[in-house]
Structure formats: C-alpha cells, structure tokens
C-alpha cells in the first residue's frame, strides 16, 4: 500500500510507516496541480495544516481510504467529500496539549515580568528597571476557560506555581478538577475573581468573541489575559481598547483573527501585550508525538 506524506513529518514517523511495509512518497506542501497527480494511486494521505485536501483532490484519488492530519485542526480537509466516499479522517488531538500549556506559562511570565518589554529596552540601550516592575504568580488566581486537554495541563502547571484555580466549562469534569484542586464557577465569577484568565475552548459560533468589551470590563485592572486557543475567541478591537485604556494589566496572544497577523496591526503598537506566531504546538516533542501518532493511526486504519 502507498502513502503520500504531503507535509514535513518527524523522521520517526517515516520510520514507523516504512517498518509497517508501506511505500512512502514524500512531497512537501505540493500545489494542487501536483497533489492531483500524486494522489492518483495512493491509499492514504498525511498532511498538517497544509496542503488543502479539497473535493477535487479526493475525487482524483480512487484508492484513497484514509486522510491523516498530524495535529488537531481539520479545516484544510473537505470532510463532507471524505464522508461521501467513506474515507476515514484521523488526527492527533492530544499531541500538542503539554506544549501549548507550557507556552501559556512562557507567555504569562513574559507579561507578568515584562520580559519582552525589558528585552526591547535593553537592545535600545535603556536600563528600564523601574518601568519593568512586575507581578508574582504564587497565591494568585488563574481562571481557566475550557477545561479539556490543554486546560487540564495548564491547571497542573498552575498547581506547581501555587496558584488558586477557577474553572469554567459547560461540560465540567469534576474528577479532573478535584485532581488539580480546581473549582468550577460561572463565567462572570471567573472573570471578576481571576488575576490570570486563559482560554482553552474551540472556536465555535458559541465561543466567537466570548471575550468582548463587556467581558473585559469585568476583569480586574491587574489581570492578565492569555489566548493560545484560536483567533476570534477574543475580540481584538475590544482588547486593543482594554490595553490602551488600562482595563487590564496585559495580555498575550498566540492566535489571531487573521493569520499571519497583518503588518502594523494595532496590537503591535502596544507594550503591554506579547505576541507569538501560533507556536503552541511548535516543540520537537509535540511534532514527534503528532507524527508518530498519526503514522500509527493511519497504519491501523489501512490494516483494518
Ligand atoms: P478540548 O476539546 O480537549 O477542550 C476544549 C474544552 O472546551 C472542552 O472541555 C469543552 O467542553 C470546552 N468548551 C466548549 N465550549 C465552551 C464554552 N463556550 N465555554 C467554556 N468551555 C467550553 O481541546 P484542547 O485540545 O484542550 O484545545 C483547546 C483549544 O486550543 C482549541 O481551540 C485548539 O484549537 C487550541 N489549540 C491551539 C494550539 C496552538 O498552537 N496555540 C495548539 C493546540 C490546540
């Protein structure tokens, strides 16, 4: 059987595929024209957030049985077209949970201790000791919105920092909450009482602009907001206003309404926000896990 790997995967994932006796064809992010040619005789395709597996691609692949996504989001795959053909679509949803949770704390400490700001000043030759007065995390309250895989990992790390944990999730997992000494509360209580608010929900119609002007106004003026979930969960226009007018202390964003973030975006003009280019899953460990997990799942699906 033949597998097309159409995106860079960890070398161990290639080993797993080859050891299972599969013929592996590798082409990094082929354009649609090339992809249409490559899929003609393959049994499986493995992609990341690129390339797009469109209806046309699926129609051009008569033997295709499995589409594997090394990671979480399936936005680049025409799920409807796959379903019509009975093609299985698989992903590796837990591969980046720990890495994303660790990024949350990297961002949180960067905002709390003004690390990025101080670093910028150092490069300008300015010793900004007074302006870099920060906040400590121990004893502070962290509000976790969305207590799934990543939210749970964030809570475990928050425990190590000696933080009090508030949780909000429409499907509360009480057992897990107990494990991390977290307490479920309603969203308004979480926003009013938390020193740190971090988002770990999917982007759905119900979570679009979950954090808007009204919600930002409920937060403490000393609070920090982190979004490493999806752009659009926080209304950026409202956040810019909140940061300019000091409704909150600071924020950090790994995800944006438009990605890549447009040049000269108002967020890039503010000192109390830290920005990263969607790097939650960008660790060697998460990439290895995602690659190996998807390779194993694709093999299993082809064999069954
Ligand atoms: P998950 O499915 O394990 O958890 C999501 C949780 O959100 C669930 O417990 C669900 O009940 C809850 N939820 C749904 N609607 C809600 C609402 N309106 N209010 C509060 N909670 C709600 O997902 P996960 O793996 O923890 O991922 C969380 C988010 O992180 C997703 O948006 C995912 O796309 C994103 N993510 C980002 C990166 C990155 O690179 N920054 C990497 C991986 C995942």
mmCIF file of C-alpha atoms and ligand atoms in Angstrom:
data_model
loop_
_atom_site.group_PDB
_atom_site.id
_atom_site.type_symbol
_atom_site.label_atom_id
_atom_site.label_comp_id
_atom_site.label_asym_id
_atom_site.label_seq_id
_atom_site.Cartn_x
_atom_site.Cartn_y
_atom_site.Cartn_z
ATOM 1 C CA UNK A 1 0.000 0.000 0.000
ATOM 2 C CA UNK A 2 1.100 3.525 -0.743
ATOM 3 C CA UNK A 3 1.045 6.615 1.481
ATOM 4 C CA UNK A 4 1.591 10.182 0.344
ATOM 5 C CA UNK A 5 3.163 12.335 3.045
ATOM 6 C CA UNK A 6 2.363 15.853 1.818
ATOM 7 C CA UNK A 7 3.856 17.841 4.724
ATOM 8 C CA UNK A 8 7.038 17.639 6.792
ATOM 9 C CA UNK A 9 6.791 14.953 9.475
ATOM 10 C CA UNK A 10 9.211 13.898 12.205
ATOM 11 C CA UNK A 11 11.741 11.334 10.932
ATOM 12 C CA UNK A 12 10.408 8.731 13.389
ATOM 13 C CA UNK A 13 7.009 8.909 11.679
ATOM 14 C CA UNK A 14 8.639 7.933 8.362
ATOM 15 C CA UNK A 15 10.346 5.001 10.114
ATOM 16 C CA UNK A 16 7.026 3.825 11.552
ATOM 17 C CA UNK A 17 5.377 3.948 8.094
ATOM 18 C CA UNK A 18 8.247 2.148 6.356
ATOM 19 C CA UNK A 19 8.562 -0.502 9.085
ATOM 20 C CA UNK A 20 4.900 -1.331 8.524
ATOM 21 C CA UNK A 21 5.787 -2.194 4.913
ATOM 22 C CA UNK A 22 4.152 0.836 3.316
ATOM 23 C CA UNK A 23 5.518 2.560 0.247
ATOM 24 C CA UNK A 24 6.048 6.190 1.223
ATOM 25 C CA UNK A 25 6.051 9.096 -1.226
ATOM 26 C CA UNK A 26 7.128 12.435 0.235
ATOM 27 C CA UNK A 27 6.403 15.832 -1.279
ATOM 28 C CA UNK A 28 6.455 18.904 0.974
ATOM 29 C CA UNK A 29 3.313 21.028 0.579
ATOM 30 C CA UNK A 30 2.591 20.294 -3.119
ATOM 31 C CA UNK A 31 0.474 22.779 -5.062
ATOM 32 C CA UNK A 32 -2.976 21.494 -6.035
ATOM 33 C CA UNK A 33 -1.912 20.578 -9.570
ATOM 34 C CA UNK A 34 0.974 18.431 -8.287
ATOM 35 C CA UNK A 35 -1.175 16.992 -5.496
ATOM 36 C CA UNK A 36 -3.825 15.892 -8.018
ATOM 37 C CA UNK A 37 -1.114 13.959 -9.839
ATOM 38 C CA UNK A 38 0.385 12.443 -6.671
ATOM 39 C CA UNK A 39 -2.875 11.141 -5.161
ATOM 40 C CA UNK A 40 -3.887 9.069 -8.203
ATOM 41 C CA UNK A 41 -2.720 5.737 -6.777
ATOM 42 C CA UNK A 42 -2.350 6.310 -3.016
ATOM 43 C CA UNK A 43 -4.245 4.543 -0.217
ATOM 44 C CA UNK A 44 -3.583 7.264 2.351
ATOM 45 C CA UNK A 45 -2.505 10.902 2.584
ATOM 46 C CA UNK A 46 -0.876 12.552 5.589
ATOM 47 C CA UNK A 47 -0.982 16.359 5.882
ATOM 48 C CA UNK A 48 -0.581 19.083 8.500
ATOM 49 C CA UNK A 49 -2.472 22.389 8.364
ATOM 50 C CA UNK A 50 -1.419 22.382 4.674
ATOM 51 C CA UNK A 51 -1.885 21.347 1.875
ATOM 52 C CA UNK A 52 -5.643 21.560 1.255
ATOM 53 C CA UNK A 53 -7.339 18.232 0.652
ATOM 54 C CA UNK A 54 -10.187 19.533 -1.476
ATOM 55 C CA UNK A 55 -13.118 17.674 -3.043
ATOM 56 C CA UNK A 56 -11.192 17.718 -6.329
ATOM 57 C CA UNK A 57 -8.184 16.052 -4.676
ATOM 58 C CA UNK A 58 -10.421 13.396 -3.116
ATOM 59 C CA UNK A 59 -12.191 12.758 -6.435
ATOM 60 C CA UNK A 60 -8.791 12.263 -8.087
ATOM 61 C CA UNK A 61 -7.786 9.555 -5.606
ATOM 62 C CA UNK A 62 -9.874 6.454 -6.362
ATOM 63 C CA UNK A 63 -7.942 4.208 -3.921
ATOM 64 C CA UNK A 64 -7.886 6.700 -1.034
ATOM 65 C CA UNK A 65 -9.107 5.191 2.254
ATOM 66 C CA UNK A 66 -7.524 7.374 4.950
ATOM 67 C CA UNK A 67 -6.570 11.030 5.429
ATOM 68 C CA UNK A 68 -4.306 11.657 8.425
ATOM 69 C CA UNK A 69 -3.718 15.092 9.949
ATOM 70 C CA UNK A 70 -0.553 15.323 12.085
ATOM 71 C CA UNK A 71 -2.073 17.745 14.595
ATOM 72 C CA UNK A 72 -5.547 18.894 15.558
ATOM 73 C CA UNK A 73 -7.436 21.210 13.162
ATOM 74 C CA UNK A 74 -9.203 19.682 10.157
ATOM 75 C CA UNK A 75 -10.034 22.998 8.444
ATOM 76 C CA UNK A 76 -7.921 22.148 5.366
ATOM 77 C CA UNK A 77 -9.761 18.887 4.679
ATOM 78 C CA UNK A 78 -13.113 18.694 2.855
ATOM 79 C CA UNK A 79 -14.785 16.499 5.474
ATOM 80 C CA UNK A 80 -18.069 16.318 3.557
ATOM 81 C CA UNK A 81 -16.373 14.976 0.416
ATOM 82 C CA UNK A 82 -14.394 12.462 2.508
ATOM 83 C CA UNK A 83 -17.546 11.288 4.275
ATOM 84 C CA UNK A 84 -19.386 10.762 0.966
ATOM 85 C CA UNK A 85 -16.601 8.425 -0.155
ATOM 86 C CA UNK A 86 -16.365 6.646 3.227
ATOM 87 C CA UNK A 87 -12.793 7.896 3.700
ATOM 88 C CA UNK A 88 -11.626 7.949 7.310
ATOM 89 C CA UNK A 89 -10.215 11.268 8.542
ATOM 90 C CA UNK A 90 -7.892 10.922 11.540
ATOM 91 C CA UNK A 91 -5.954 13.425 13.639
ATOM 92 C CA UNK A 92 -3.673 13.551 16.687
ATOM 93 C CA UNK A 93 -5.594 15.868 19.031
ATOM 94 C CA UNK A 94 -3.563 15.361 22.216
ATOM 95 C CA UNK A 95 -0.065 15.609 20.722
ATOM 96 C CA UNK A 96 0.410 19.311 21.496
ATOM 97 C CA UNK A 97 -1.530 19.629 24.767
ATOM 98 C CA UNK A 98 1.502 19.814 27.049
ATOM 99 C CA UNK A 99 3.481 22.061 24.679
ATOM 100 C CA UNK A 100 0.594 24.514 24.394
ATOM 101 C CA UNK A 101 0.106 24.548 28.176
ATOM 102 C CA UNK A 102 3.825 25.239 28.667
ATOM 103 C CA UNK A 103 3.619 28.088 26.129
ATOM 104 C CA UNK A 104 0.798 29.596 28.217
ATOM 105 C CA UNK A 105 3.199 29.883 31.159
ATOM 106 C CA UNK A 106 6.002 31.188 28.948
ATOM 107 C CA UNK A 107 3.617 33.927 27.799
ATOM 108 C CA UNK A 108 2.205 34.519 31.256
ATOM 109 C CA UNK A 109 5.619 35.039 32.870
ATOM 110 C CA UNK A 110 6.692 37.221 29.950
ATOM 111 C CA UNK A 111 3.700 39.530 30.518
ATOM 112 C CA UNK A 112 3.786 39.387 34.338
ATOM 113 C CA UNK A 113 7.515 40.220 34.482
ATOM 114 C CA UNK A 114 7.569 42.472 31.386
ATOM 115 C CA UNK A 115 10.352 40.338 29.926
ATOM 116 C CA UNK A 116 9.742 41.200 26.256
ATOM 117 C CA UNK A 117 9.424 44.908 27.084
ATOM 118 C CA UNK A 118 12.637 44.886 29.158
ATOM 119 C CA UNK A 119 14.461 42.997 26.401
ATOM 120 C CA UNK A 120 13.345 45.569 23.794
ATOM 121 C CA UNK A 121 14.607 48.367 26.046
ATOM 122 C CA UNK A 122 17.983 46.624 26.627
ATOM 123 C CA UNK A 123 18.512 46.484 22.862
ATOM 124 C CA UNK A 124 17.797 50.223 22.699
ATOM 125 C CA UNK A 125 20.453 50.732 25.376
ATOM 126 C CA UNK A 126 17.840 51.632 28.038
ATOM 127 C CA UNK A 127 18.142 50.199 31.585
ATOM 128 C CA UNK A 128 14.351 50.143 32.256
ATOM 129 C CA UNK A 129 14.497 48.705 35.772
ATOM 130 C CA UNK A 130 11.756 50.927 37.219
ATOM 131 C CA UNK A 131 9.377 50.526 34.277
ATOM 132 C CA UNK A 132 9.755 46.729 34.419
ATOM 133 C CA UNK A 133 8.076 46.357 37.812
ATOM 134 C CA UNK A 134 6.047 43.152 37.557
ATOM 135 C CA UNK A 135 3.700 40.738 39.299
ATOM 136 C CA UNK A 136 4.298 37.445 41.133
ATOM 137 C CA UNK A 137 2.196 34.351 40.373
ATOM 138 C CA UNK A 138 2.230 32.474 43.704
ATOM 139 C CA UNK A 139 -1.057 32.852 45.571
ATOM 140 C CA UNK A 140 -2.787 34.431 42.550
ATOM 141 C CA UNK A 141 -5.980 33.084 40.978
ATOM 142 C CA UNK A 142 -5.909 31.615 37.481
ATOM 143 C CA UNK A 143 -9.226 31.283 35.639
ATOM 144 C CA UNK A 144 -9.190 28.537 33.019
ATOM 145 C CA UNK A 145 -11.953 28.816 30.414
ATOM 146 C CA UNK A 146 -12.320 25.402 28.760
ATOM 147 C CA UNK A 147 -11.114 22.546 30.953
ATOM 148 C CA UNK A 148 -10.229 19.972 28.274
ATOM 149 C CA UNK A 149 -6.836 18.528 27.375
ATOM 150 C CA UNK A 150 -4.898 21.816 27.366
ATOM 151 C CA UNK A 151 -6.870 23.407 30.210
ATOM 152 C CA UNK A 152 -6.046 20.401 32.391
ATOM 153 C CA UNK A 153 -2.319 20.655 31.603
ATOM 154 C CA UNK A 154 -2.407 24.388 32.377
ATOM 155 C CA UNK A 155 -4.011 23.576 35.733
ATOM 156 C CA UNK A 156 -1.287 21.041 36.577
ATOM 157 C CA UNK A 157 1.413 23.656 35.935
ATOM 158 C CA UNK A 158 -0.573 26.305 37.851
ATOM 159 C CA UNK A 159 -0.519 23.949 40.853
ATOM 160 C CA UNK A 160 3.255 23.971 40.809
ATOM 161 C CA UNK A 161 3.189 27.781 40.895
ATOM 162 C CA UNK A 162 0.944 27.734 43.986
ATOM 163 C CA UNK A 163 -1.980 29.360 42.194
ATOM 164 C CA UNK A 164 -5.679 29.082 43.108
ATOM 165 C CA UNK A 165 -7.616 27.567 40.203
ATOM 166 C CA UNK A 166 -11.067 28.563 38.930
ATOM 167 C CA UNK A 167 -12.604 26.668 36.025
ATOM 168 C CA UNK A 168 -15.394 27.341 33.561
ATOM 169 C CA UNK A 169 -16.658 24.666 31.169
ATOM 170 C CA UNK A 170 -20.225 23.777 30.116
ATOM 171 C CA UNK A 171 -19.234 20.091 30.451
ATOM 172 C CA UNK A 172 -17.476 20.050 33.839
ATOM 173 C CA UNK A 173 -15.199 17.100 34.589
ATOM 174 C CA UNK A 174 -15.390 17.137 38.399
ATOM 175 C CA UNK A 175 -12.942 14.276 38.882
ATOM 176 C CA UNK A 176 -10.189 16.048 36.946
ATOM 177 C CA UNK A 177 -10.989 19.325 38.690
ATOM 178 C CA UNK A 178 -10.501 17.609 42.051
ATOM 179 C CA UNK A 179 -7.159 16.243 40.892
ATOM 180 C CA UNK A 180 -5.842 19.802 40.351
ATOM 181 C CA UNK A 181 -7.770 21.384 43.270
ATOM 182 C CA UNK A 182 -9.802 23.458 40.808
ATOM 183 C CA UNK A 183 -13.304 24.845 41.389
ATOM 184 C CA UNK A 184 -15.955 25.227 38.693
ATOM 185 C CA UNK A 185 -17.660 28.627 38.732
ATOM 186 C CA UNK A 186 -19.799 30.600 36.273
ATOM 187 C CA UNK A 187 -18.023 32.699 33.633
ATOM 188 C CA UNK A 188 -18.786 36.037 35.292
ATOM 189 C CA UNK A 189 -17.339 34.921 38.652
ATOM 190 C CA UNK A 190 -14.237 33.577 36.909
ATOM 191 C CA UNK A 191 -13.671 36.868 35.079
ATOM 192 C CA UNK A 192 -14.253 39.009 38.189
ATOM 193 C CA UNK A 193 -12.062 36.945 40.539
ATOM 194 C CA UNK A 194 -9.133 35.857 38.369
ATOM 195 C CA UNK A 195 -5.715 37.511 38.214
ATOM 196 C CA UNK A 196 -4.993 35.483 35.088
ATOM 197 C CA UNK A 197 -7.613 34.417 32.537
ATOM 198 C CA UNK A 198 -6.568 31.811 29.981
ATOM 199 C CA UNK A 199 -8.677 30.462 27.111
ATOM 200 C CA UNK A 200 -8.738 26.810 26.050
ATOM 201 C CA UNK A 201 -12.002 26.405 24.154
ATOM 202 C CA UNK A 202 -12.551 25.522 20.490
ATOM 203 C CA UNK A 203 -13.675 28.280 18.108
ATOM 204 C CA UNK A 204 -17.406 27.682 17.655
ATOM 205 C CA UNK A 205 -20.339 30.017 16.978
ATOM 206 C CA UNK A 206 -20.897 29.941 20.763
ATOM 207 C CA UNK A 207 -17.289 30.922 21.568
ATOM 208 C CA UNK A 208 -16.803 33.575 18.831
ATOM 209 C CA UNK A 209 -15.962 36.830 20.673
ATOM 210 C CA UNK A 210 -16.520 35.069 24.011
ATOM 211 C CA UNK A 211 -14.183 37.752 25.359
ATOM 212 C CA UNK A 212 -15.589 41.070 24.178
ATOM 213 C CA UNK A 213 -15.754 44.586 25.607
ATOM 214 C CA UNK A 214 -18.358 43.666 28.210
ATOM 215 C CA UNK A 215 -16.329 40.684 29.476
ATOM 216 C CA UNK A 216 -13.048 42.613 29.509
ATOM 217 C CA UNK A 217 -14.708 45.225 31.714
ATOM 218 C CA UNK A 218 -15.500 42.540 34.296
ATOM 219 C CA UNK A 219 -11.809 41.685 34.671
ATOM 220 C CA UNK A 220 -9.517 43.167 37.330
ATOM 221 C CA UNK A 221 -7.336 46.119 36.232
ATOM 222 C CA UNK A 222 -4.373 43.997 37.379
ATOM 223 C CA UNK A 223 -5.445 40.921 35.380
ATOM 224 C CA UNK A 224 -3.626 39.239 32.504
ATOM 225 C CA UNK A 225 -5.466 37.626 29.566
ATOM 226 C CA UNK A 226 -3.911 34.786 27.546
ATOM 227 C CA UNK A 227 -5.281 33.390 24.282
ATOM 228 C CA UNK A 228 -3.433 30.360 22.903
ATOM 229 C CA UNK A 229 -6.652 28.707 21.671
ATOM 230 C CA UNK A 230 -7.973 30.232 18.436
ATOM 231 C CA UNK A 231 -8.192 33.722 16.974
ATOM 232 C CA UNK A 232 -11.718 35.118 17.133
ATOM 233 C CA UNK A 233 -12.412 33.890 20.668
ATOM 234 C CA UNK A 234 -11.124 37.277 21.834
ATOM 235 C CA UNK A 235 -12.480 40.350 20.024
ATOM 236 C CA UNK A 236 -9.216 42.063 19.081
ATOM 237 C CA UNK A 237 -10.734 45.546 18.674
ATOM 238 C CA UNK A 238 -12.076 45.382 22.226
ATOM 239 C CA UNK A 239 -8.778 44.015 23.556
ATOM 240 C CA UNK A 240 -6.778 46.844 21.965
ATOM 241 C CA UNK A 241 -9.104 49.340 23.698
ATOM 242 C CA UNK A 242 -8.783 47.494 27.023
ATOM 243 C CA UNK A 243 -4.976 47.505 26.809
ATOM 244 C CA UNK A 244 -4.792 51.162 25.724
ATOM 245 C CA UNK A 245 -7.146 52.335 28.452
ATOM 246 C CA UNK A 246 -5.760 50.094 31.220
ATOM 247 C CA UNK A 247 -8.893 47.999 31.891
ATOM 248 C CA UNK A 248 -6.465 45.087 32.348
ATOM 249 C CA UNK A 249 -2.726 44.861 33.107
ATOM 250 C CA UNK A 250 -1.666 42.993 29.996
ATOM 251 C CA UNK A 251 -2.298 40.201 27.538
ATOM 252 C CA UNK A 252 -0.556 37.594 25.428
ATOM 253 C CA UNK A 253 -1.804 36.128 22.176
ATOM 254 C CA UNK A 254 -0.536 33.171 20.173
ATOM 255 C CA UNK A 255 -3.534 33.178 17.796
ATOM 256 C CA UNK A 256 -5.242 35.936 15.832
ATOM 257 C CA UNK A 257 -8.406 36.802 13.944
ATOM 258 C CA UNK A 258 -6.269 36.988 10.817
ATOM 259 C CA UNK A 259 -3.122 34.862 10.489
ATOM 260 C CA UNK A 260 -0.412 35.805 9.749
ATOM 261 C CA UNK A 261 -1.081 38.948 11.811
ATOM 262 C CA UNK A 262 -1.281 41.886 9.361
ATOM 263 C CA UNK A 263 1.729 44.204 9.402
ATOM 264 C CA UNK A 264 1.236 47.322 11.579
ATOM 265 C CA UNK A 265 -1.745 45.769 13.392
ATOM 266 C CA UNK A 266 -2.735 47.997 16.389
ATOM 267 C CA UNK A 267 -1.679 45.182 18.768
ATOM 268 C CA UNK A 268 1.919 45.545 17.600
ATOM 269 C CA UNK A 269 1.960 49.158 18.856
ATOM 270 C CA UNK A 270 1.293 48.235 22.494
ATOM 271 C CA UNK A 271 3.902 47.481 25.157
ATOM 272 C CA UNK A 272 1.566 45.552 27.465
ATOM 273 C CA UNK A 273 0.879 42.718 25.039
ATOM 274 C CA UNK A 274 3.095 39.812 23.988
ATOM 275 C CA UNK A 275 2.549 38.237 20.568
ATOM 276 C CA UNK A 276 3.727 34.906 19.164
ATOM 277 C CA UNK A 277 3.021 33.415 15.698
ATOM 278 C CA UNK A 278 0.766 30.410 16.574
ATOM 279 C CA UNK A 279 3.566 28.337 18.119
ATOM 280 C CA UNK A 280 1.575 26.334 20.699
ATOM 281 C CA UNK A 281 2.451 23.039 19.011
ATOM 282 C CA UNK A 282 5.909 24.118 17.877
ATOM 283 C CA UNK A 283 8.145 21.928 20.009
ATOM 284 C CA UNK A 284 10.258 18.971 18.939
ATOM 285 C CA UNK A 285 8.335 16.761 21.339
ATOM 286 C CA UNK A 286 4.880 17.757 20.080
ATOM 287 C CA UNK A 287 5.951 17.392 16.447
ATOM 288 C CA UNK A 288 7.407 13.938 17.107
ATOM 289 C CA UNK A 289 4.294 12.864 19.018
ATOM 290 C CA UNK A 290 1.938 14.159 16.305
ATOM 291 C CA UNK A 291 3.926 12.469 13.509
ATOM 292 C CA UNK A 292 4.288 9.085 15.192
ATOM 293 C CA UNK A 293 0.705 9.064 16.455
ATOM 294 C CA UNK A 294 -0.756 9.838 13.028
ATOM 295 C CA UNK A 295 1.531 7.299 11.320
ATOM 296 C CA UNK A 296 0.366 4.585 13.738
ATOM 297 C CA UNK A 297 -3.298 5.529 13.321
ATOM 298 C CA UNK A 298 -3.057 5.515 9.520
ATOM 299 C CA UNK A 299 -1.384 2.073 9.552
ATOM 300 C CA UNK A 300 -4.064 0.706 11.855
ATOM 301 C CA UNK A 301 -6.843 2.119 9.667
ATOM 302 C CA UNK A 302 -5.298 0.681 6.494
ATOM 303 C CA UNK A 303 -4.909 -2.735 8.078
ATOM 304 C CA UNK A 304 -8.434 -2.961 9.473
HETATM 305 P P1 LIG B 1 -10.502 20.017 24.179
HETATM 306 O O1 LIG B 1 -11.577 19.640 23.230
HETATM 307 O O2 LIG B 1 -9.752 18.942 24.896
HETATM 308 O O3 LIG B 1 -11.093 21.015 25.285
HETATM 309 C C1 LIG B 1 -11.943 22.076 24.981
HETATM 310 C C2 LIG B 1 -12.848 22.297 26.187
HETATM 311 O O4 LIG B 1 -13.613 23.474 25.953
HETATM 312 C C3 LIG B 1 -13.845 21.145 26.425
HETATM 313 O O5 LIG B 1 -13.741 20.686 27.762
HETATM 314 C C4 LIG B 1 -15.200 21.793 26.145
HETATM 315 O O6 LIG B 1 -16.240 21.273 26.980
HETATM 316 C C5 LIG B 1 -14.919 23.242 26.480
HETATM 317 N N1 LIG B 1 -15.848 24.211 25.918
HETATM 318 C C6 LIG B 1 -16.559 24.160 24.782
HETATM 319 N N2 LIG B 1 -17.321 25.278 24.652
HETATM 320 C C7 LIG B 1 -17.067 26.048 25.736
HETATM 321 C C8 LIG B 1 -17.533 27.319 26.176
HETATM 322 N N3 LIG B 1 -18.422 28.014 25.465
HETATM 323 N N4 LIG B 1 -17.045 27.801 27.338
HETATM 324 C C9 LIG B 1 -16.144 27.098 28.075
HETATM 325 N N5 LIG B 1 -15.683 25.886 27.713
HETATM 326 C C10 LIG B 1 -16.125 25.373 26.555
HETATM 327 O O7 LIG B 1 -9.497 20.946 23.350
HETATM 328 P P2 LIG B 1 -7.940 21.198 23.621
HETATM 329 O O8 LIG B 1 -7.140 20.150 22.947
HETATM 330 O O9 LIG B 1 -7.742 21.463 25.063
HETATM 331 O O10 LIG B 1 -7.736 22.543 22.768
HETATM 332 C C11 LIG B 1 -8.278 23.780 23.205
HETATM 333 C C12 LIG B 1 -8.027 24.870 22.188
HETATM 334 O O11 LIG B 1 -6.635 25.029 21.932
HETATM 335 C C13 LIG B 1 -8.648 24.618 20.810
HETATM 336 O O12 LIG B 1 -9.195 25.850 20.329
HETATM 337 C C14 LIG B 1 -7.480 24.240 19.954
HETATM 338 O O13 LIG B 1 -7.726 24.516 18.607
HETATM 339 C C15 LIG B 1 -6.403 25.136 20.552
HETATM 340 N N6 LIG B 1 -5.015 24.746 20.255
HETATM 341 C C16 LIG B 1 -4.117 25.735 19.995
HETATM 342 C C17 LIG B 1 -2.796 25.420 19.743
HETATM 343 C C18 LIG B 1 -1.792 26.497 19.437
HETATM 344 O O14 LIG B 1 -0.882 26.258 18.664
HETATM 345 N N7 LIG B 1 -1.899 27.657 20.027
HETATM 346 C C19 LIG B 1 -2.365 24.073 19.767
HETATM 347 C C20 LIG B 1 -3.305 23.079 20.045
HETATM 348 C C21 LIG B 1 -4.634 23.425 20.291
#
